[in-house]
XYZ file of C-alpha atoms in Angstrom:
754
model
C 0.001 0.000 0.000
C 2.897 2.250 0.850
C 4.742 1.566 -2.348
C 1.572 1.919 -4.317
C 0.711 5.211 -2.755
C 4.127 6.681 -3.103
C 5.023 5.384 -6.582
C 1.720 5.893 -8.559
C 0.292 9.279 -9.730
C -2.457 10.949 -7.739
C -5.982 11.560 -9.071
C -5.622 15.339 -9.571
C -2.499 14.834 -11.583
C -4.186 12.186 -13.675
C -7.162 14.526 -14.354
C -4.832 17.376 -15.336
C -2.950 15.114 -17.739
C -6.217 14.034 -19.369
C -7.287 17.654 -19.828
C -3.986 18.567 -21.437
C -4.189 15.555 -23.734
C -7.732 16.463 -24.727
C -6.778 20.060 -25.406
C -3.832 19.041 -27.550
C -6.057 16.660 -29.432
C -8.571 19.477 -30.023
C -5.870 21.785 -31.325
C -4.592 19.106 -33.658
C -8.081 18.408 -34.924
C -8.744 22.103 -35.537
C -5.460 22.508 -37.401
C -6.260 19.552 -39.601
C -9.772 20.806 -40.330
C -8.466 24.234 -41.334
C -5.821 22.742 -43.655
C -8.161 20.235 -45.344
C -11.770 21.424 -45.222
C -12.980 18.728 -47.659
C -12.325 16.070 -45.098
C -15.565 17.024 -43.406
C -17.489 15.675 -46.333
C -15.275 12.753 -47.620
C -13.651 10.591 -44.918
C -10.128 9.494 -45.785
C -7.849 6.913 -44.183
C -4.973 9.367 -43.983
C -6.925 11.786 -41.833
C -8.722 9.324 -39.595
C -7.599 7.393 -36.623
C -8.896 4.587 -34.499
C -10.717 5.293 -31.291
C -11.293 2.879 -28.572
C -14.612 1.936 -30.164
C -12.924 1.383 -33.560
C -15.405 3.765 -35.349
C -14.263 6.398 -37.877
C -15.513 10.001 -37.231
C -15.187 13.197 -39.245
C -13.221 16.063 -37.695
C -16.358 18.154 -37.213
C -18.108 15.410 -35.232
C -14.979 14.674 -33.244
C -14.473 18.305 -32.308
C -18.095 18.718 -31.305
C -17.946 15.533 -29.238
C -14.708 16.455 -27.546
C -15.961 20.003 -26.769
C -19.204 18.640 -25.382
C -17.334 16.155 -23.264
C -14.807 18.725 -22.010
C -17.258 21.625 -21.614
C -20.703 20.130 -21.204
C -22.182 23.360 -19.902
C -21.481 25.172 -23.183
C -21.653 22.553 -25.930
C -24.525 20.362 -24.831
C -27.582 20.797 -27.081
C -31.146 21.347 -25.919
C -30.486 21.824 -22.258
C -32.205 24.716 -20.581
C -31.109 28.293 -21.153
C -27.716 27.302 -22.597
C -29.062 25.032 -25.296
C -27.782 27.291 -28.112
C -24.170 27.194 -29.269
C -22.235 30.435 -28.880
C -21.269 30.195 -32.536
C -24.945 30.046 -33.544
C -26.296 32.562 -31.011
C -28.215 35.465 -32.513
C -26.703 37.800 -29.950
C -23.399 37.566 -31.777
C -24.996 38.080 -35.246
C -25.485 41.666 -36.560
C -29.168 42.798 -36.575
C -30.620 44.154 -39.837
C -32.482 47.545 -39.327
C -36.073 47.711 -40.514
C -36.564 50.442 -43.189
C -39.194 53.163 -42.804
C -40.670 55.775 -45.149
C -40.647 59.501 -44.386
C -41.952 62.489 -46.384
C -39.687 65.514 -46.765
C -40.382 68.877 -48.357
C -37.606 71.016 -49.850
C -38.180 74.759 -49.647
C -35.981 77.737 -50.411
C -33.618 79.482 -48.047
C -35.182 81.698 -45.400
C -38.585 79.997 -45.456
C -40.255 80.472 -42.063
C -43.807 79.324 -42.828
C -45.371 76.419 -44.646
C -45.782 77.178 -48.373
C -49.069 78.456 -49.718
C -50.885 76.763 -52.598
C -49.284 79.108 -55.115
C -45.835 78.585 -53.639
C -46.318 74.807 -53.615
C -47.039 74.851 -57.346
C -44.016 77.046 -57.985
C -41.744 74.772 -55.948
C -43.039 71.623 -57.621
C -42.415 73.098 -61.082
C -38.856 73.945 -60.023
C -38.155 70.351 -58.966
C -38.501 71.017 -55.248
C -41.475 70.307 -53.026
C -42.564 67.015 -51.498
C -40.735 63.673 -51.820
C -40.700 60.296 -50.058
C -37.458 58.761 -48.733
C -36.783 55.190 -47.544
C -34.414 55.308 -44.552
C -33.150 52.933 -41.869
C -32.127 53.517 -38.289
C -28.470 52.768 -38.899
C -28.059 55.435 -41.582
C -25.562 58.173 -40.823
C -25.886 61.874 -41.641
C -23.774 61.407 -44.757
C -26.027 58.636 -46.033
C -29.134 60.712 -45.367
C -27.580 63.692 -47.152
C -26.791 61.455 -50.128
C -30.393 60.242 -50.232
C -31.666 63.831 -50.262
C -29.331 64.821 -53.091
C -30.516 61.846 -55.104
C -34.107 63.040 -54.788
C -33.259 66.720 -55.271
C -30.445 67.283 -57.773
C -30.566 71.000 -57.017
C -29.268 70.220 -53.514
C -25.922 69.268 -55.018
C -23.447 71.850 -53.814
C -25.647 73.148 -50.993
C -23.530 73.660 -47.892
C -25.608 72.996 -44.817
C -29.308 72.490 -44.236
C -31.643 72.015 -41.331
C -34.780 69.986 -40.855
C -37.959 71.765 -39.750
C -41.447 70.695 -38.856
C -44.621 72.757 -38.782
C -46.357 73.881 -35.649
C -49.979 73.032 -34.909
C -53.001 74.778 -36.344
C -54.494 75.344 -39.783
C -53.513 77.338 -42.830
C -49.950 78.568 -43.156
C -48.098 77.448 -40.027
C -44.771 78.481 -38.600
C -41.794 76.205 -39.217
C -39.830 75.092 -36.141
C -36.207 73.965 -36.556
C -35.224 70.442 -35.434
C -31.727 70.530 -33.866
C -29.384 67.742 -35.029
C -27.685 65.474 -32.512
C -23.935 64.876 -32.162
C -23.816 62.703 -35.288
C -26.067 64.984 -37.336
C -29.392 63.906 -38.803
C -29.175 60.126 -38.520
C -31.831 57.648 -39.497
C -32.701 56.976 -35.868
C -33.150 60.705 -35.147
C -35.343 61.201 -38.204
C -37.501 58.227 -37.169
C -38.020 59.738 -33.729
C -38.796 63.335 -34.785
C -41.104 62.212 -37.622
C -43.005 59.680 -35.487
C -41.796 56.853 -37.731
C -42.592 58.801 -40.888
C -45.994 60.197 -39.895
C -44.847 63.844 -39.727
C -43.788 65.837 -42.778
C -40.289 67.285 -42.444
C -39.106 70.422 -44.255
C -35.553 70.770 -45.580
C -34.387 74.392 -45.462
C -30.986 75.362 -46.928
C -28.925 77.616 -44.688
C -26.841 79.611 -47.174
C -27.656 79.084 -50.839
C -30.805 80.249 -52.628
C -32.229 77.501 -54.793
C -33.132 78.116 -58.428
C -36.921 78.389 -58.714
C -36.969 78.440 -62.518
C -39.541 75.927 -63.832
C -37.867 72.798 -65.158
C -38.626 71.183 -68.511
C -41.004 68.268 -68.489
C -38.171 65.789 -69.173
C -36.014 66.882 -66.211
C -34.479 64.266 -63.941
C -36.615 65.438 -61.023
C -39.779 64.357 -62.866
C -38.657 60.932 -64.079
C -40.574 58.975 -61.431
C -43.711 61.121 -61.504
C -46.884 59.992 -63.324
C -47.212 61.665 -66.708
C -49.829 62.294 -69.373
C -49.714 63.573 -72.928
C -51.139 66.893 -74.084
C -53.845 66.336 -76.677
C -52.766 69.388 -78.650
C -48.989 69.084 -78.853
C -48.779 65.366 -77.887
C -45.974 66.115 -75.414
C -45.743 63.944 -72.286
C -45.283 65.775 -69.017
C -46.047 65.471 -65.280
C -49.602 66.113 -64.222
C -48.926 69.295 -62.238
C -47.158 70.817 -65.258
C -49.809 69.581 -67.678
C -52.506 71.452 -65.728
C -50.841 74.771 -66.583
C -49.605 73.700 -69.981
C -53.111 73.004 -71.301
C -54.262 76.632 -71.131
C -51.051 77.998 -72.592
C -51.022 75.385 -75.300
C -54.585 76.226 -76.348
C -53.787 79.947 -76.389
C -50.593 79.439 -78.302
C -52.438 77.256 -80.788
C -55.075 79.932 -81.379
C -52.343 82.555 -81.691
C -50.471 80.415 -84.182
C -53.640 79.957 -86.213
C -54.169 83.727 -86.224
C -50.546 84.240 -87.176
C -50.914 81.721 -89.973
C -53.964 83.590 -91.221
C -52.053 86.856 -91.006
C -49.149 85.308 -92.862
C -51.480 84.083 -95.568
C -53.027 87.505 -95.917
C -49.620 89.107 -95.931
C -48.485 86.729 -98.605
C -51.461 87.709 -100.696
C -50.869 91.408 -100.220
C -47.107 91.116 -100.774
C -46.860 88.304 -103.264
C -44.283 88.592 -106.066
C -47.099 88.840 -108.549
C -48.302 92.054 -106.958
C -48.112 94.914 -109.427
C -49.805 98.006 -110.619
C -49.686 97.168 -114.293
C -52.802 97.231 -116.453
C -54.888 94.128 -116.726
C -54.071 93.427 -120.370
C -50.346 93.011 -119.657
C -50.846 89.880 -117.504
C -53.598 87.473 -118.346
C -53.646 85.708 -114.934
C -54.150 88.919 -112.962
C -57.277 90.825 -111.988
C -57.630 94.382 -110.857
C -59.205 95.195 -107.486
C -62.008 97.731 -108.022
C -61.257 99.355 -104.653
C -57.507 99.870 -104.654
C -57.019 99.442 -108.448
C -54.151 96.990 -107.886
C -53.526 93.688 -109.653
C -53.696 90.301 -107.916
C -53.667 86.673 -109.082
C -57.055 85.251 -109.916
C -56.910 82.657 -107.132
C -56.047 85.326 -104.537
C -58.333 88.188 -105.495
C -61.175 86.820 -103.341
C -59.077 86.883 -100.168
C -57.823 90.348 -100.971
C -61.309 91.706 -101.592
C -62.523 90.523 -98.180
C -59.797 92.608 -96.543
C -59.345 95.577 -98.839
C -62.608 97.265 -97.924
C -61.835 97.209 -94.183
C -58.378 98.772 -94.172
C -57.900 102.474 -93.329
C -58.643 104.963 -96.076
C -55.343 106.844 -95.749
C -53.360 103.695 -96.602
C -54.843 103.059 -100.031
C -51.767 104.242 -101.897
C -49.305 102.528 -99.544
C -50.962 99.186 -99.085
C -47.804 97.117 -99.225
C -46.071 99.138 -96.538
C -49.089 99.075 -94.271
C -49.579 95.330 -94.308
C -45.897 94.575 -93.926
C -45.136 96.958 -91.069
C -47.434 95.477 -88.410
C -49.552 92.399 -87.958
C -52.424 94.120 -86.211
C -53.234 96.485 -89.079
C -54.636 93.612 -91.098
C -57.783 94.074 -89.046
C -59.568 97.049 -87.597
C -56.987 99.394 -86.070
C -57.037 99.474 -82.298
C -57.540 102.959 -80.885
C -58.547 101.780 -77.435
C -57.938 104.288 -74.681
C -58.777 104.474 -71.035
C -62.381 105.781 -70.860
C -61.600 107.719 -67.689
C -59.107 109.880 -69.550
C -61.871 111.216 -71.815
C -63.872 112.732 -68.951
C -63.748 116.509 -69.297
C -66.919 117.683 -67.527
C -69.332 116.796 -64.756
C -71.785 115.538 -67.344
C -69.167 113.126 -68.675
C -68.542 111.821 -65.159
C -72.241 111.293 -64.446
C -72.795 109.716 -67.842
C -69.911 107.291 -67.262
C -71.233 106.374 -63.801
C -74.712 105.708 -65.185
C -73.190 103.354 -67.758
C -71.724 101.257 -64.927
C -75.164 100.344 -63.511
C -75.932 96.635 -63.897
C -79.535 96.430 -65.090
C -79.636 92.624 -65.178
C -80.979 92.608 -61.612
C -82.885 94.971 -59.334
C -81.648 96.304 -56.027
C -85.027 96.209 -54.303
C -85.814 98.116 -51.129
C -89.216 97.951 -49.438
C -89.619 100.625 -46.802
C -92.137 102.757 -44.958
C -92.030 106.517 -44.821
C -91.964 106.433 -41.036
C -88.358 106.882 -39.853
C -87.243 106.545 -43.461
C -83.536 107.312 -42.978
C -82.957 104.845 -40.131
C -84.951 102.133 -41.875
C -83.219 102.996 -45.129
C -79.806 102.313 -43.591
C -80.967 98.961 -42.240
C -82.725 97.783 -45.397
C -79.804 98.900 -47.549
C -77.494 96.626 -45.565
C -79.882 93.659 -45.475
C -80.333 93.197 -49.212
C -79.091 89.782 -50.406
C -80.526 89.117 -53.863
C -79.242 92.357 -55.345
C -76.512 94.861 -54.623
C -76.101 98.623 -55.053
C -74.421 98.025 -58.415
C -77.831 96.993 -59.774
C -80.767 99.174 -60.701
C -82.465 100.616 -57.610
C -86.156 99.721 -57.253
C -88.057 101.204 -54.306
C -91.449 100.257 -52.912
C -93.109 102.283 -50.176
C -95.061 99.819 -48.040
C -98.785 100.568 -47.942
C -98.697 102.743 -51.061
C -99.852 101.906 -54.553
C -97.012 103.642 -56.360
C -94.991 101.671 -58.906
C -91.381 102.677 -59.269
C -90.597 103.805 -62.778
C -87.898 106.162 -61.591
C -89.704 108.711 -59.437
C -89.867 106.562 -56.291
C -86.156 105.796 -56.498
C -85.312 109.456 -56.897
C -87.577 110.376 -53.992
C -85.967 107.699 -51.817
C -82.469 108.887 -52.739
C -83.516 112.477 -52.090
C -84.844 111.630 -48.628
C -81.791 109.502 -47.825
C -79.395 112.211 -48.951
C -81.214 114.805 -46.893
C -81.284 112.462 -43.876
C -77.565 111.678 -44.214
C -76.775 115.368 -44.329
C -78.773 116.159 -41.201
C -77.918 113.057 -39.164
C -74.347 112.084 -40.055
C -72.994 115.572 -40.777
C -72.944 118.838 -38.913
C -72.079 122.416 -39.772
C -73.504 125.599 -41.170
C -73.737 124.304 -44.724
C -72.450 127.411 -46.498
C -68.924 126.067 -46.813
C -69.819 122.446 -46.273
C -70.226 120.113 -43.349
C -68.059 117.610 -41.481
C -69.035 114.117 -40.283
C -70.520 113.770 -36.828
C -68.238 111.946 -34.404
C -70.555 108.997 -33.721
C -68.992 105.695 -32.720
C -72.357 103.923 -32.693
C -73.058 104.873 -36.321
C -69.495 103.866 -37.180
C -69.956 100.423 -35.609
C -73.267 99.995 -37.446
C -71.484 100.826 -40.746
C -73.910 103.660 -41.417
C -71.091 105.798 -42.804
C -70.224 103.036 -45.245
C -73.860 102.860 -46.289
C -73.814 106.635 -46.761
C -70.897 106.234 -49.168
C -72.896 103.662 -51.109
C -75.877 106.043 -51.261
C -73.557 108.745 -52.626
C -72.440 106.477 -55.475
C -75.921 105.203 -56.338
C -77.417 108.685 -56.200
C -74.841 110.052 -58.647
C -75.190 107.097 -61.006
C -78.989 106.760 -60.985
C -80.232 110.320 -61.166
C -80.356 111.233 -57.487
C -79.073 114.433 -55.913
C -75.312 114.898 -55.566
C -73.877 115.014 -52.026
C -72.651 118.574 -52.415
C -72.518 119.391 -48.703
C -68.982 118.283 -47.734
C -66.157 120.515 -46.637
C -63.233 120.771 -49.036
C -60.843 118.926 -46.691
C -63.365 116.097 -46.334
C -63.642 115.786 -50.109
C -59.838 115.847 -50.376
C -59.682 112.878 -48.012
C -62.345 110.994 -50.001
C -60.481 111.595 -53.252
C -56.928 110.870 -52.104
C -57.186 109.116 -48.731
C -55.381 112.004 -47.031
C -55.650 115.726 -46.454
C -53.323 118.619 -45.708
C -53.685 119.366 -42.006
C -51.599 122.535 -42.377
C -54.355 124.124 -44.484
C -57.011 123.684 -41.798
C -58.362 126.670 -39.930
C -60.707 127.118 -37.019
C -63.533 127.644 -39.522
C -63.167 124.006 -40.560
C -64.257 122.845 -37.099
C -67.984 122.060 -37.022
C -68.212 120.272 -33.681
C -70.013 122.610 -31.282
C -67.948 121.481 -28.286
C -64.608 122.223 -29.912
C -65.853 125.452 -31.495
C -66.913 126.564 -28.049
C -63.507 125.599 -26.674
C -61.755 127.622 -29.373
C -63.896 130.651 -28.587
C -63.102 130.321 -24.894
C -59.375 130.095 -25.584
C -59.541 133.180 -27.811
C -61.181 135.400 -25.173
C -59.840 133.868 -21.952
C -57.520 135.890 -19.700
C -56.541 132.786 -17.772
C -56.305 129.307 -19.292
C -56.069 127.428 -16.012
C -59.708 126.351 -16.039
C -59.353 125.105 -19.622
C -56.170 123.109 -19.086
C -57.871 119.733 -18.911
C -59.848 120.302 -22.117
C -56.746 121.603 -23.901
C -54.593 118.660 -22.866
C -57.314 116.218 -23.964
C -56.879 117.591 -27.505
C -53.283 116.369 -27.620
C -51.556 119.624 -26.771
C -48.316 118.902 -24.873
C -46.813 122.374 -24.616
C -47.074 125.005 -21.927
C -50.599 126.252 -21.317
C -49.934 129.982 -21.441
C -51.583 132.936 -23.065
C -48.618 133.522 -25.371
C -49.150 129.965 -26.704
C -52.740 130.728 -27.634
C -52.209 130.150 -31.375
C -50.510 126.788 -30.813
C -53.314 125.716 -28.496
C -55.988 126.657 -31.032
C -54.011 124.884 -33.722
C -53.949 121.700 -31.647
C -57.691 121.883 -31.073
C -58.341 122.324 -34.800
C -56.140 119.391 -35.796
C -57.588 117.149 -33.084
C -61.199 118.013 -33.988
C -60.611 117.140 -37.652
C -58.212 114.193 -37.460
C -60.522 112.232 -35.171
C -63.121 112.210 -37.971
C -60.912 110.258 -40.376
C -62.403 106.837 -39.389
C -65.837 108.112 -40.446
C -64.469 109.484 -43.710
C -62.569 106.274 -44.377
C -65.762 104.251 -43.968
C -67.548 106.589 -46.374
C -64.643 106.132 -48.756
C -64.999 102.343 -48.573
C -68.672 102.634 -49.448
C -67.899 104.779 -52.494
C -66.044 101.960 -54.263
C -69.269 101.154 -56.116
C -69.050 101.966 -59.841
C -65.329 102.753 -59.316
C -66.329 106.178 -58.044
C -63.169 106.416 -55.933
C -60.994 105.960 -58.986
C -62.936 108.607 -60.879
C -62.663 111.303 -58.216
C -59.068 110.319 -57.529
C -58.081 110.943 -61.133
C -60.385 113.941 -61.660
C -60.365 115.586 -58.245
C -60.992 119.135 -59.420
C -63.525 118.067 -62.047
C -65.735 116.253 -59.511
C -65.395 118.750 -56.663
C -68.679 120.510 -57.491
C -70.510 117.222 -56.943
C -69.365 117.087 -53.306
C -68.432 120.614 -52.195
C -71.016 123.453 -52.092
C -70.626 126.002 -54.840
C -70.749 129.769 -54.533
C -73.876 131.765 -53.895
C -74.541 132.132 -57.625
C -74.986 128.390 -57.962
C -78.076 127.434 -59.962
C -78.290 123.769 -58.976
C -81.016 124.342 -56.364
C -84.441 124.879 -57.927
C -86.181 128.195 -57.333
C -89.569 129.593 -58.255
C -88.413 130.837 -61.651
C -86.987 127.413 -62.553
C -90.203 125.575 -61.674
C -92.301 128.044 -63.613
C -89.964 127.741 -66.611
C -90.455 123.956 -66.872
C -94.262 124.047 -66.552
C -96.204 122.790 -69.553
C -99.894 123.595 -68.870
C -102.667 122.244 -71.049
C -104.899 125.292 -71.389
C -108.383 125.486 -72.756
C -109.379 127.524 -75.762
C -108.080 131.059 -75.589
C -110.807 133.532 -74.593
C -113.019 130.935 -72.956
C -114.040 131.135 -69.252
C -112.044 128.020 -68.505
C -108.939 129.583 -70.023
C -109.259 132.569 -67.700
C -109.596 130.354 -64.598
C -106.618 128.256 -65.662
C -104.433 131.334 -66.078
C -105.518 132.556 -62.661
C -104.431 129.242 -61.059
C -101.072 129.448 -62.837
C -100.625 132.923 -61.359
C -101.670 131.678 -57.912
C -99.076 128.910 -58.171
C -96.349 131.361 -59.136
C -97.229 133.693 -56.255
C -97.291 130.722 -53.895
C -93.763 129.680 -54.892
C -92.401 133.228 -54.731
C -93.882 133.781 -51.276
C -92.248 130.565 -50.070
C -88.965 131.732 -51.528
C -89.137 135.205 -50.033
C -90.332 134.128 -46.586
C -87.846 131.289 -46.272
C -89.409 128.197 -44.712
C -92.838 127.746 -43.258
C -94.736 125.061 -41.401
C -98.279 123.956 -41.671
C -100.095 125.765 -38.844
C -100.508 123.671 -35.702
C -104.211 123.066 -35.160
C -106.100 122.628 -31.870
C -106.344 118.920 -32.650
C -102.531 118.730 -32.783
C -102.276 120.527 -29.413
C -104.749 118.143 -27.809
C -102.831 115.179 -29.190
C -99.558 116.576 -27.822
C -101.077 117.184 -24.383
C -102.520 113.677 -24.243
C -99.291 112.092 -25.346
C -96.968 113.968 -22.968
C -99.427 114.948 -20.238
C -98.107 118.543 -20.258
C -99.022 121.931 -21.638
C -97.129 123.731 -24.386
C -95.181 125.998 -22.035
C -93.974 123.341 -19.586
C -91.102 121.605 -21.372
C -89.550 123.079 -24.477
C -87.369 120.000 -25.163
C -90.383 117.660 -25.180
C -92.233 120.084 -27.418
C -89.391 120.152 -29.931
C -89.266 116.352 -29.869
C -92.995 116.158 -30.563
C -92.721 118.672 -33.390
C -89.900 116.721 -35.034
C -91.940 113.525 -34.771
C -95.441 114.661 -35.729
C -95.124 117.900 -37.670
C -94.749 117.515 -41.432
C -91.547 118.673 -43.070
C -91.046 122.339 -43.699
C -92.315 123.690 -46.985
C -89.915 125.201 -49.457
C -89.528 125.503 -53.172
C -87.326 122.376 -53.369
C -89.920 120.548 -51.238
C -92.643 121.529 -53.709
C -90.510 120.222 -56.549
C -89.973 116.946 -54.698
C -93.710 116.642 -54.167
C -94.282 117.147 -57.881
C -91.442 115.057 -59.359
C -89.914 112.975 -56.569
C -86.661 114.983 -56.561
C -85.728 118.315 -55.036
C -82.756 119.017 -57.290
C -82.332 119.995 -60.887
C -81.299 117.152 -63.176
C -77.531 116.969 -63.313
C -77.132 115.738 -66.873
C -77.762 118.359 -69.580
C -79.746 115.858 -71.634
C -82.078 115.128 -68.707
C -82.364 118.794 -67.808
C -83.461 119.670 -71.360
C -86.303 117.122 -71.271
C -87.335 117.751 -67.676
C -90.875 119.183 -67.690
C -93.827 119.417 -65.296
C -97.177 118.860 -66.960
C -100.138 120.820 -65.598
C -103.720 119.644 -66.057
C -106.955 121.250 -64.851
C -109.995 119.463 -63.460
C -113.215 121.424 -64.165
C -115.852 118.715 -63.603
C -115.323 117.546 -60.043
C -118.697 119.040 -59.021
C -120.426 117.118 -61.767
C -118.845 113.791 -60.799
C -119.338 114.239 -57.025
C -122.026 116.875 -56.400
C -122.053 116.603 -52.593
C -118.295 116.967 -51.908
C -116.964 120.231 -50.516
C -113.166 119.980 -51.006
C -110.709 118.559 -53.550
C -106.933 118.510 -53.476
C -104.469 118.525 -56.322
C -103.568 115.108 -57.712
C -99.890 114.507 -58.511
C -98.327 111.783 -60.642
C -94.616 111.941 -59.834
C -93.790 109.233 -62.350
C -95.021 111.383 -65.225
C -94.357 114.765 -63.539
C -98.015 115.720 -63.833
C -100.295 117.705 -61.492
C -104.077 118.089 -61.703
C -105.463 121.301 -60.149
C -109.134 121.243 -58.955
C -110.350 124.508 -60.466
C -113.610 124.670 -58.527
C -111.822 124.833 -55.139
C -109.185 127.436 -56.055
C -111.213 130.520 -56.769
C -108.933 132.831 -54.762
C -105.303 132.918 -53.694
C -106.358 132.210 -50.087
C -108.189 129.063 -51.113
C -105.264 128.054 -53.341
C -102.773 128.493 -50.480
C -104.847 126.511 -47.999
C -105.467 123.637 -50.434
C -101.846 123.498 -51.602
C -100.409 123.667 -48.067
C -102.593 120.812 -46.882
C -101.899 118.748 -50.006
C -98.121 119.159 -49.831
C -97.750 118.561 -46.103
C -100.300 115.761 -45.764
C -100.317 114.101 -49.167
C -96.823 112.770 -49.741
C -97.988 109.141 -50.027
C -98.820 107.368 -53.277
C -102.419 106.443 -52.581
C -103.804 106.141 -56.133
C -102.711 104.291 -59.275
């Protein structure tokens, strides 16, 4: 036992020797397998050896067996978590990145917002715009840049670009830059910022401006796009270019056809056979009876169709005329701007009337009660027509049919109401707009501008009540504030303030009002002129919003353009004239346009008719000499006022004035009489209308025979035909005539008979 234990090897040493032997055997096997790889498929005696079992094994099987025996934890198949060989483990194999698609949009340098529809079309024609790229996560910035240059050849040579994405919202949105990471714009970064291709990314160059010139249809940028052929020129091109090409191609085709026709005509007129020799010298020629020139027989028909239309002064120089220009083969074009031919007010009004669209009616149905306020509202509510159409007015509850008189009466009332409600001032030198924010918010000033345009174009009265600086603003959009004086201030508050500053010995009490006008200097008596100047400028400049709204309303019929180009010519239509102005009708004018139908001269009826004509003339002259007059207030009116207000006449003057303005008929005047007769209180503006403007007078002698028991008759007026019927039996004296006429004018403005 002792010899055995001391002479034999121990177990650890024996195990170590076996491991070394196995390792050497493995190394030898591996070396042999590397030198002769075919031995794995064809066993050979030279490369095999005998094992203890006597079985021949290939090197691959031997290595696998030896490794499994030496390292069972690593090379044993199908055992738990370690069943896979390290050489076959997927962890050691490189993973292939899954590709994804992303849309990019190339815009020009400096683009800060998403392109509009027009810009998108321009970019697409230039080879820019939207494209789709296929990227992977493992792509570097260089690879991404190469992909972009392949899609956009115009990016070749661009030094530096940034990716952007649009912010939220609708319409044109702001572009927000996407900062690159350390490695630039990699595939992984683009996947993240685009939500795996769901978000459109914009490529914006940093330094170079891209060429936006439209590319030809066969450019490299359009090779992959769907194409179609033009039916005219048969050229194939992308769809977005074909959409624009179709119109141009059709136009160019028509132009070419016209040019071909012109060329044919030119060839006829300038053919080598053209001559002026007599007919008998050339048998194949015929002489034109118009120009007496010779042409070939087969061309004389074409020449004859054109020879009679050419200008007369070119008959002896026909060849030169038809060679010099192409357009002279037809009617010569002498087209000029029609606005340049306006030389008078009549020309302006005639041009405006030609701009009225008569295909539709601008219908307004309104009552006479509170006509101006209701007129503003109904003017704005119209939907089927517009002020550019022919105005057609219907007074609710009246039987009148508008053939022109009702429209003129409506425009007359509206113009008068606009002057009294939206303007203030004395009227001799014009008026200024009232500073009314409520009317401005209701767009009443804009409606007033529309009424101005329609009234001038459709026979209404002109708005000749504006101050010169107001008209200057309407014509040009500005006015010279340095030319304003204190007389141009119409606001009673500021006029009163100016008067106080002029007479004050101490301005301390007025400091707050002066400072509120924008004056920032010292409030002293020696600065009185500067203070007044500040008040004047403040009182006028604050009215510009009202004037601007009027100006916007005057765009109808291009009236703004007309007065802008002919400011001095149109001034009399907006600014009051001098005292010798004859635009307002007077008694002499009304009497001059009367056309009475008189009975037989020398008869009793003829004498009565002449007496009524004289009464009418005296009535008009008395109105003119006495100014304005009211219908006398009767006891019935007083009782109605007392019942309505519960007061007597002397108790409250303000309530009495309010009642008078509400219930008392309008004041009588010569223009009011003319409006009652014709529907308008102004003379016709156009000379042609003024020459044909007449008032027909008829006389009714048989009212007693038709209605024996009646005791009063009133004149009957037909404003559409400008005709008045006087009841002769009830106008035997001037007193009776005055009473009947006053009642008829003040109480009979409605159209109650047809």
